[in-house]
CSV table of C-alpha atoms and ligand atoms in Angstrom, one decimal:
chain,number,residue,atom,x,y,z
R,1,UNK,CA,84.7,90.2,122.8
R,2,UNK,CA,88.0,92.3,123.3
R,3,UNK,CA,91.2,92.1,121.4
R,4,UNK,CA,94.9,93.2,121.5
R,5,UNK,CA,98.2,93.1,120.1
R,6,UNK,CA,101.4,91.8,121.6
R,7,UNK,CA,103.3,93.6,118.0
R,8,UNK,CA,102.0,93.9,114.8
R,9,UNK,CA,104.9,94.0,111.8
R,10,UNK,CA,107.8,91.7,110.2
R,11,UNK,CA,109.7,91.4,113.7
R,12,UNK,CA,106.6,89.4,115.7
R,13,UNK,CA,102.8,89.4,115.1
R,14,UNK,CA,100.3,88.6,118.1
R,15,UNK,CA,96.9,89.2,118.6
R,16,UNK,CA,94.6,88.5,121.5
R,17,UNK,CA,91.0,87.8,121.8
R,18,UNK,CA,88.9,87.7,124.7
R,19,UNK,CA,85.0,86.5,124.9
R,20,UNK,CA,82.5,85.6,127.5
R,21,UNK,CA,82.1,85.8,131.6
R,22,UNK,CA,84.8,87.3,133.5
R,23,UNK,CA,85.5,84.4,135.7
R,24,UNK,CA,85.6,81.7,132.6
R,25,UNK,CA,86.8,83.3,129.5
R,26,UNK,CA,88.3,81.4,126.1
R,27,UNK,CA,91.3,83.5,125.6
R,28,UNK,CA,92.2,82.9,122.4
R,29,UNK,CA,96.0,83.8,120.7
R,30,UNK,CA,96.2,84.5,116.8
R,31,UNK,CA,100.5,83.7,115.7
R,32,UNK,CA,103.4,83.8,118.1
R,33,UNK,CA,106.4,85.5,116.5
R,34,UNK,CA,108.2,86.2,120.0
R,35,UNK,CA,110.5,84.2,121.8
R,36,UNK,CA,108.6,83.1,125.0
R,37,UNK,CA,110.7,85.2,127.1
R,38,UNK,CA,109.3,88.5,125.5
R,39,UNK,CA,106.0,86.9,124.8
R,40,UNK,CA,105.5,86.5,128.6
R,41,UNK,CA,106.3,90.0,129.1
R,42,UNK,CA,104.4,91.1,126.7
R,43,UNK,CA,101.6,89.3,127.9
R,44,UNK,CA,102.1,90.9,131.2
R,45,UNK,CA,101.9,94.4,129.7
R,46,UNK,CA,97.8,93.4,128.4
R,47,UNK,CA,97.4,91.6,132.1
R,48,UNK,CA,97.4,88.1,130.5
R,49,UNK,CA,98.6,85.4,132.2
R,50,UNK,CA,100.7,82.7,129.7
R,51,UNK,CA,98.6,79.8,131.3
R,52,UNK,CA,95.3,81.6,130.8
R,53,UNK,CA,95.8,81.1,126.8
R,54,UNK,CA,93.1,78.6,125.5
R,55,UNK,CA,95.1,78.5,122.4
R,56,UNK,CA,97.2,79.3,119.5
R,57,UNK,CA,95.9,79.6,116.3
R,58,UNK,CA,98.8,79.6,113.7
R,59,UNK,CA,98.1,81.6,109.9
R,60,UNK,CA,101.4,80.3,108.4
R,61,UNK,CA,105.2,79.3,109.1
R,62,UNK,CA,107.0,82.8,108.4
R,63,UNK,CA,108.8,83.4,111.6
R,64,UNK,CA,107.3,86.4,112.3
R,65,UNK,CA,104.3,84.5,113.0
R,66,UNK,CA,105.3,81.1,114.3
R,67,UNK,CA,108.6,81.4,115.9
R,68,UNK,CA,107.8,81.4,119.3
R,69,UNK,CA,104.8,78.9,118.9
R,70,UNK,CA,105.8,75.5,119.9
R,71,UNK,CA,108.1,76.6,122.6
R,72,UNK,CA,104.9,78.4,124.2
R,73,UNK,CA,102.5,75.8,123.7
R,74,UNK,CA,105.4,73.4,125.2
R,75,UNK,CA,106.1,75.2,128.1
R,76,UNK,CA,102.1,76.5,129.1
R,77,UNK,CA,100.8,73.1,127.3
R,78,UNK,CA,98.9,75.3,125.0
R,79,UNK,CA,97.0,73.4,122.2
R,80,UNK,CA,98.2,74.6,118.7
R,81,UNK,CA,95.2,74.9,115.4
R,82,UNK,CA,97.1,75.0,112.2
R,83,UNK,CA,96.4,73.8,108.6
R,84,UNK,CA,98.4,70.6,107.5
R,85,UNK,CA,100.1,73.0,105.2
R,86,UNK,CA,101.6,74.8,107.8
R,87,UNK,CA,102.5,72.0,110.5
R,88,UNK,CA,103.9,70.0,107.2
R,89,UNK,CA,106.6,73.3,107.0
R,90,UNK,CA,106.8,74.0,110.5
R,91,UNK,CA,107.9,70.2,110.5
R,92,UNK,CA,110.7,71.0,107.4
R,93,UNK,CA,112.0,74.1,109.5
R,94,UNK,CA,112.8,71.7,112.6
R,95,UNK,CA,109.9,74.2,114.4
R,96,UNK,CA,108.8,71.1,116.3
R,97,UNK,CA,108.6,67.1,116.3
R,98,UNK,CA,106.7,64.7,114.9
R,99,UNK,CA,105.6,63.3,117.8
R,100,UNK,CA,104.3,66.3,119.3
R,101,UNK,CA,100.9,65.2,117.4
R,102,UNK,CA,100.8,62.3,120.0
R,103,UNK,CA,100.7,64.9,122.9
R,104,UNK,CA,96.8,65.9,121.9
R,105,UNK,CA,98.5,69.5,121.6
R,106,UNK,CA,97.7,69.7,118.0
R,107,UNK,CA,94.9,70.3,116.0
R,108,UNK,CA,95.0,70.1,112.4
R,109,UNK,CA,92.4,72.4,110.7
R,110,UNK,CA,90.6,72.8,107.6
R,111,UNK,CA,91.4,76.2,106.1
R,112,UNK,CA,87.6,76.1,104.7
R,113,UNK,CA,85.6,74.9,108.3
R,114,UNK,CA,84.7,76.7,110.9
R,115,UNK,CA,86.0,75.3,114.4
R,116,UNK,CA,85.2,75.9,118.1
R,117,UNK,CA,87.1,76.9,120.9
R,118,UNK,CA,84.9,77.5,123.9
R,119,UNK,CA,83.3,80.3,123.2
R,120,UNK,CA,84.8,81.4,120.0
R,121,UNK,CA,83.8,80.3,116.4
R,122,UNK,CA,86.7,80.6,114.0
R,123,UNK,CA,85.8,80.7,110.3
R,124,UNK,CA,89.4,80.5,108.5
R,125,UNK,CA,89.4,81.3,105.0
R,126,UNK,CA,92.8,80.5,102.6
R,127,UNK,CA,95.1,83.7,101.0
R,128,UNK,CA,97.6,84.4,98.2
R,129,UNK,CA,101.0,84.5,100.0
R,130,UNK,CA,104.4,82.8,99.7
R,131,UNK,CA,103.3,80.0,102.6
R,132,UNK,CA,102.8,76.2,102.2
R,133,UNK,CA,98.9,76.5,103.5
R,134,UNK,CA,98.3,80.1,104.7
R,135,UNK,CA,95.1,81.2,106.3
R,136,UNK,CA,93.4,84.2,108.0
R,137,UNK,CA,90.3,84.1,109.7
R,138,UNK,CA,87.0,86.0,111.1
R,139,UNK,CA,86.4,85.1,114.9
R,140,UNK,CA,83.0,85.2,116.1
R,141,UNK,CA,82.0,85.7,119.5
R,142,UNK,CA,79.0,84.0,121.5
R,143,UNK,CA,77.4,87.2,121.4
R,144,UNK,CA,77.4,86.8,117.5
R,145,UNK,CA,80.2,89.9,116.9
R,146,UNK,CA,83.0,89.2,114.3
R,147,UNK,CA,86.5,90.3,114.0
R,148,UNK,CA,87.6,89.5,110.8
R,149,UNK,CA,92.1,89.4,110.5
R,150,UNK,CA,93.7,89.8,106.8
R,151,UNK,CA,97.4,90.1,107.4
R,152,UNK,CA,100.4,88.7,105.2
R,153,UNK,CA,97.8,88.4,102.0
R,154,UNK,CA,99.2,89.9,98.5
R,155,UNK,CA,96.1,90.3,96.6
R,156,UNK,CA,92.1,90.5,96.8
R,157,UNK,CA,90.6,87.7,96.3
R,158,UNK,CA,86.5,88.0,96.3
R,159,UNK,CA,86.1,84.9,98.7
R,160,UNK,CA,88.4,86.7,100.8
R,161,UNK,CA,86.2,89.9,100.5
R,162,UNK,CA,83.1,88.3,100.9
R,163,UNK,CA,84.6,86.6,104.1
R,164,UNK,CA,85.3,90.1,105.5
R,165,UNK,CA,82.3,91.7,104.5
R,166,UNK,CA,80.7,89.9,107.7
R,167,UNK,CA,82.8,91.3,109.9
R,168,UNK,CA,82.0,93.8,112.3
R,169,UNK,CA,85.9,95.1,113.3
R,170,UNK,CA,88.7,94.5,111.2
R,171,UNK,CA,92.1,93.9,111.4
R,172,UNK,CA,93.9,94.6,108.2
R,173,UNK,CA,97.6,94.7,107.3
R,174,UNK,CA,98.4,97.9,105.3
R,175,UNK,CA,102.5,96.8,105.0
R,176,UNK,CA,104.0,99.1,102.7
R,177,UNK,CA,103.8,102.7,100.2
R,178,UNK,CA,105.0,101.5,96.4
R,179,UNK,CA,106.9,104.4,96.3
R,180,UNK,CA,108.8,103.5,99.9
R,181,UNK,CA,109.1,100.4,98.8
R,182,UNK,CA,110.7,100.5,95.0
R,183,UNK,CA,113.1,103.3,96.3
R,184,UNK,CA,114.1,101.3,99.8
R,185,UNK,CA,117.5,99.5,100.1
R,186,UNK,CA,115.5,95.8,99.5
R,187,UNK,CA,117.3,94.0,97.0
R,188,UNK,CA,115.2,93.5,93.9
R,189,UNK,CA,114.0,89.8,94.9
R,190,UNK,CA,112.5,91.4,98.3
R,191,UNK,CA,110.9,93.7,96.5
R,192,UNK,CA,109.2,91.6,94.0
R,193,UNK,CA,108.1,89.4,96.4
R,194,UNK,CA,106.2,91.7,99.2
R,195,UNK,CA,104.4,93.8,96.1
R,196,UNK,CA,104.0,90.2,94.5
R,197,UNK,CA,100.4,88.9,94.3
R,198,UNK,CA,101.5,86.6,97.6
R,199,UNK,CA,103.6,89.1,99.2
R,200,UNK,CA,101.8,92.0,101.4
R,201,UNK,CA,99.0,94.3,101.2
R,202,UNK,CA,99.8,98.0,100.3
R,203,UNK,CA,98.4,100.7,101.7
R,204,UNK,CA,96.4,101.2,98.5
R,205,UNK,CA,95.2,97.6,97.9
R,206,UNK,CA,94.3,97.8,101.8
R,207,UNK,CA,92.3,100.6,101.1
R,208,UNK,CA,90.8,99.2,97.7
R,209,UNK,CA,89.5,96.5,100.0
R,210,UNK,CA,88.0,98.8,102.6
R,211,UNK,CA,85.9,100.6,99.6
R,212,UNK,CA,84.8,96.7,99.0
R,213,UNK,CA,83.5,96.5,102.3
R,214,UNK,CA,80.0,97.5,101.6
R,215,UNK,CA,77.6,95.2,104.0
R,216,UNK,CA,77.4,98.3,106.6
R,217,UNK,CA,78.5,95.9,109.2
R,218,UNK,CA,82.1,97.5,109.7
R,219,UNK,CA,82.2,99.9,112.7
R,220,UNK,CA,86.1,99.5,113.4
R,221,UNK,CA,89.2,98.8,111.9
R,222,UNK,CA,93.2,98.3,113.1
R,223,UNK,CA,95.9,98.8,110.5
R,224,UNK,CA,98.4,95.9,111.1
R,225,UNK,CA,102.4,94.8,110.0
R,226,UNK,CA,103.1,98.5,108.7
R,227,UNK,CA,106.3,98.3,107.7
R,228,UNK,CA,109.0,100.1,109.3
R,229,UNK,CA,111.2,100.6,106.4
R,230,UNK,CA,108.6,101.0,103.3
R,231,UNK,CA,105.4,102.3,105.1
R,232,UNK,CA,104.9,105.5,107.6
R,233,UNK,CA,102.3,105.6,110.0
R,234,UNK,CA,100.9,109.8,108.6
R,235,UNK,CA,100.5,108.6,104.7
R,236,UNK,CA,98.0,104.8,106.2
R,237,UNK,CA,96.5,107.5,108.7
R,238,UNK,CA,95.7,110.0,105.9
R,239,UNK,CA,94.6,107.2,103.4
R,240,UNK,CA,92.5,105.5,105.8
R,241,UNK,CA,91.2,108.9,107.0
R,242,UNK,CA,89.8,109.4,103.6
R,243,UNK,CA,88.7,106.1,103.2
R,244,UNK,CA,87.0,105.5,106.3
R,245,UNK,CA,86.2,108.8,108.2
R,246,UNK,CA,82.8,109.5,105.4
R,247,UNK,CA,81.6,106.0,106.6
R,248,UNK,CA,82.0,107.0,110.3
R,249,UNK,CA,84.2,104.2,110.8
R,250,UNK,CA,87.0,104.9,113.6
R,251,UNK,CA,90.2,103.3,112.9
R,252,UNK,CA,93.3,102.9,114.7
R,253,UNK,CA,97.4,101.4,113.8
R,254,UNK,CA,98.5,98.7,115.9
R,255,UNK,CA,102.8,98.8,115.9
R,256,UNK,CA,105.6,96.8,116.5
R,257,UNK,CA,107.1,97.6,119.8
R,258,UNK,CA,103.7,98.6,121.4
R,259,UNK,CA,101.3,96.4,119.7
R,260,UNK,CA,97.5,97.5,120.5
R,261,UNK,CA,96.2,98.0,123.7
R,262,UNK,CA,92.6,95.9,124.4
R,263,UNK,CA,89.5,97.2,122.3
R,264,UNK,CA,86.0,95.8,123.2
R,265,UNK,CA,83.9,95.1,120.7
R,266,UNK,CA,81.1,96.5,122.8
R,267,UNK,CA,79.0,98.1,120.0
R,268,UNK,CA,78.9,101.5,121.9
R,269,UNK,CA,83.0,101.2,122.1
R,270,UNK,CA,83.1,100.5,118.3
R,271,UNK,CA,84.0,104.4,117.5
R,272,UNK,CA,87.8,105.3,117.5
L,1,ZN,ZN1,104.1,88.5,108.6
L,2,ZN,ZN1,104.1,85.9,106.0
């Protein structure tokens, strides 16, 4: 299994995954937050070819994540997995039609069950955030390695922790510094919300859950939606640094315009 970022942050999230034999892979698409203009060229940058998507797995209807979505999945006829919470908004917010159930192109998932997608298994777990139904998810590959995503999330939960304890790489948001964040230009309601128990993930709570992640397991981990007004990418690298390096775990910071180039999840690629 591989993975990659088309942008990581409040702007547009997208992550790849890759798994199994060259000539038949299940390529598999975590959110869509781009137009599909600058998806498709995005997806050209990582070599990916918009009709080669399997699918699109949805977390929750905050543009950043589902925005460019539907129009993808119309135009390439990509299914869509999303909870009933989140095609229920994306429904409210005029994302897409009713009737687009009756085109097979949706698939409405349980954010408890694991589900199959060729030669992924995705085990979806729910979070604290300010969605109708949000979800994040480990993804397993054939080969039995597990990438475990906890982005948009504003507190610990332990079923969360446990979840992520199986994981082998990790991608984590680590959005925002207090500090940043209490002295940006956010008006106050902003600010309550993304420190709020279902806002986003500090750099601190981010690494409080990294200590938690004690099953020896972990060999890898991406810091994802840094933001670019509250967060800088020298205080997550030094946090993480002395969080992680002791545990020889590598560790790396996907961004916004750039995203993350692909990582295998080859156990002798694991190191950073
Ligand atoms: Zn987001
Ligand atoms: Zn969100």
């Amino acid at each position: 299994m591989k993975f990659a970022s088309l942008g990581s942050g409040s702007e547009g999230n997208c992550w790849l995954f890759e798994c199994g034999a060259e000539k038949a892979p299940t390529r598999l698409m975590v959110d869509c937050g781009f137009a599909v203009k600058e998806t498709v060229a995005r997806l050209e940058r990582v070599g990916i070819d918009p009709q080669a998507v399997d699918a699109i797995v949805v977390t929750h209807e905050h543009g950043d994540h589902i925005g460019g979505v539907f129009k993808f999945s119309r135009k390439f006829g990509t299914p869509v997995y999303l909870t009933h919470g989140t095609w229920r908004a994306a429904l409210r917010s005029r994302l897409t039609e009713p009737d687009y159930l009756e085109t097979g192109r949706v698939v409405l998932i349980d954010s408890h069950s694991p589900i199959q997608i060729k030669k992924l298994t995705l085990h979806p777990f729910p979070v604290p955030h300010d969605a109708a139904e949000p979800i994040q998810m480990l993804i397993e590959s054939s080969a039995g390695f597990i990438t475990g995503i906890l982005t948009d999330c504003g507190s610990a939960t332990a079923h969360l922790v446990g979840m992520l304890n199986r994981a082998h790489a990790l991608i984590l948001e680590s959005n925002h510094c207090p500090e940043m964040l209490s002295n940006s230009p956010y008006p106050p309601s902003l600010k309550k919300r993304v420190s709020g128990d279902y806002g986003h993930l500090s750099n601190q709570v981010a690494c409080d859950i990294l200590k938690r992640l004690t099953s020896g397991n972990l060999r890898f981990v991406v810091a994802a939606h840094l933001s670019k007004t509250t967060n800088c990418k020298d205080v997550v690298q030094q946090m993480w640094h002395e969080v992680l390096s002791p545990r020889g775990i590598g560790f790396d910071i996907a961004c916004q315009e750039a995203g993350f180039a692909w990582r295998s999840l080859d156990p002798t690629a694991f190191a950073a």
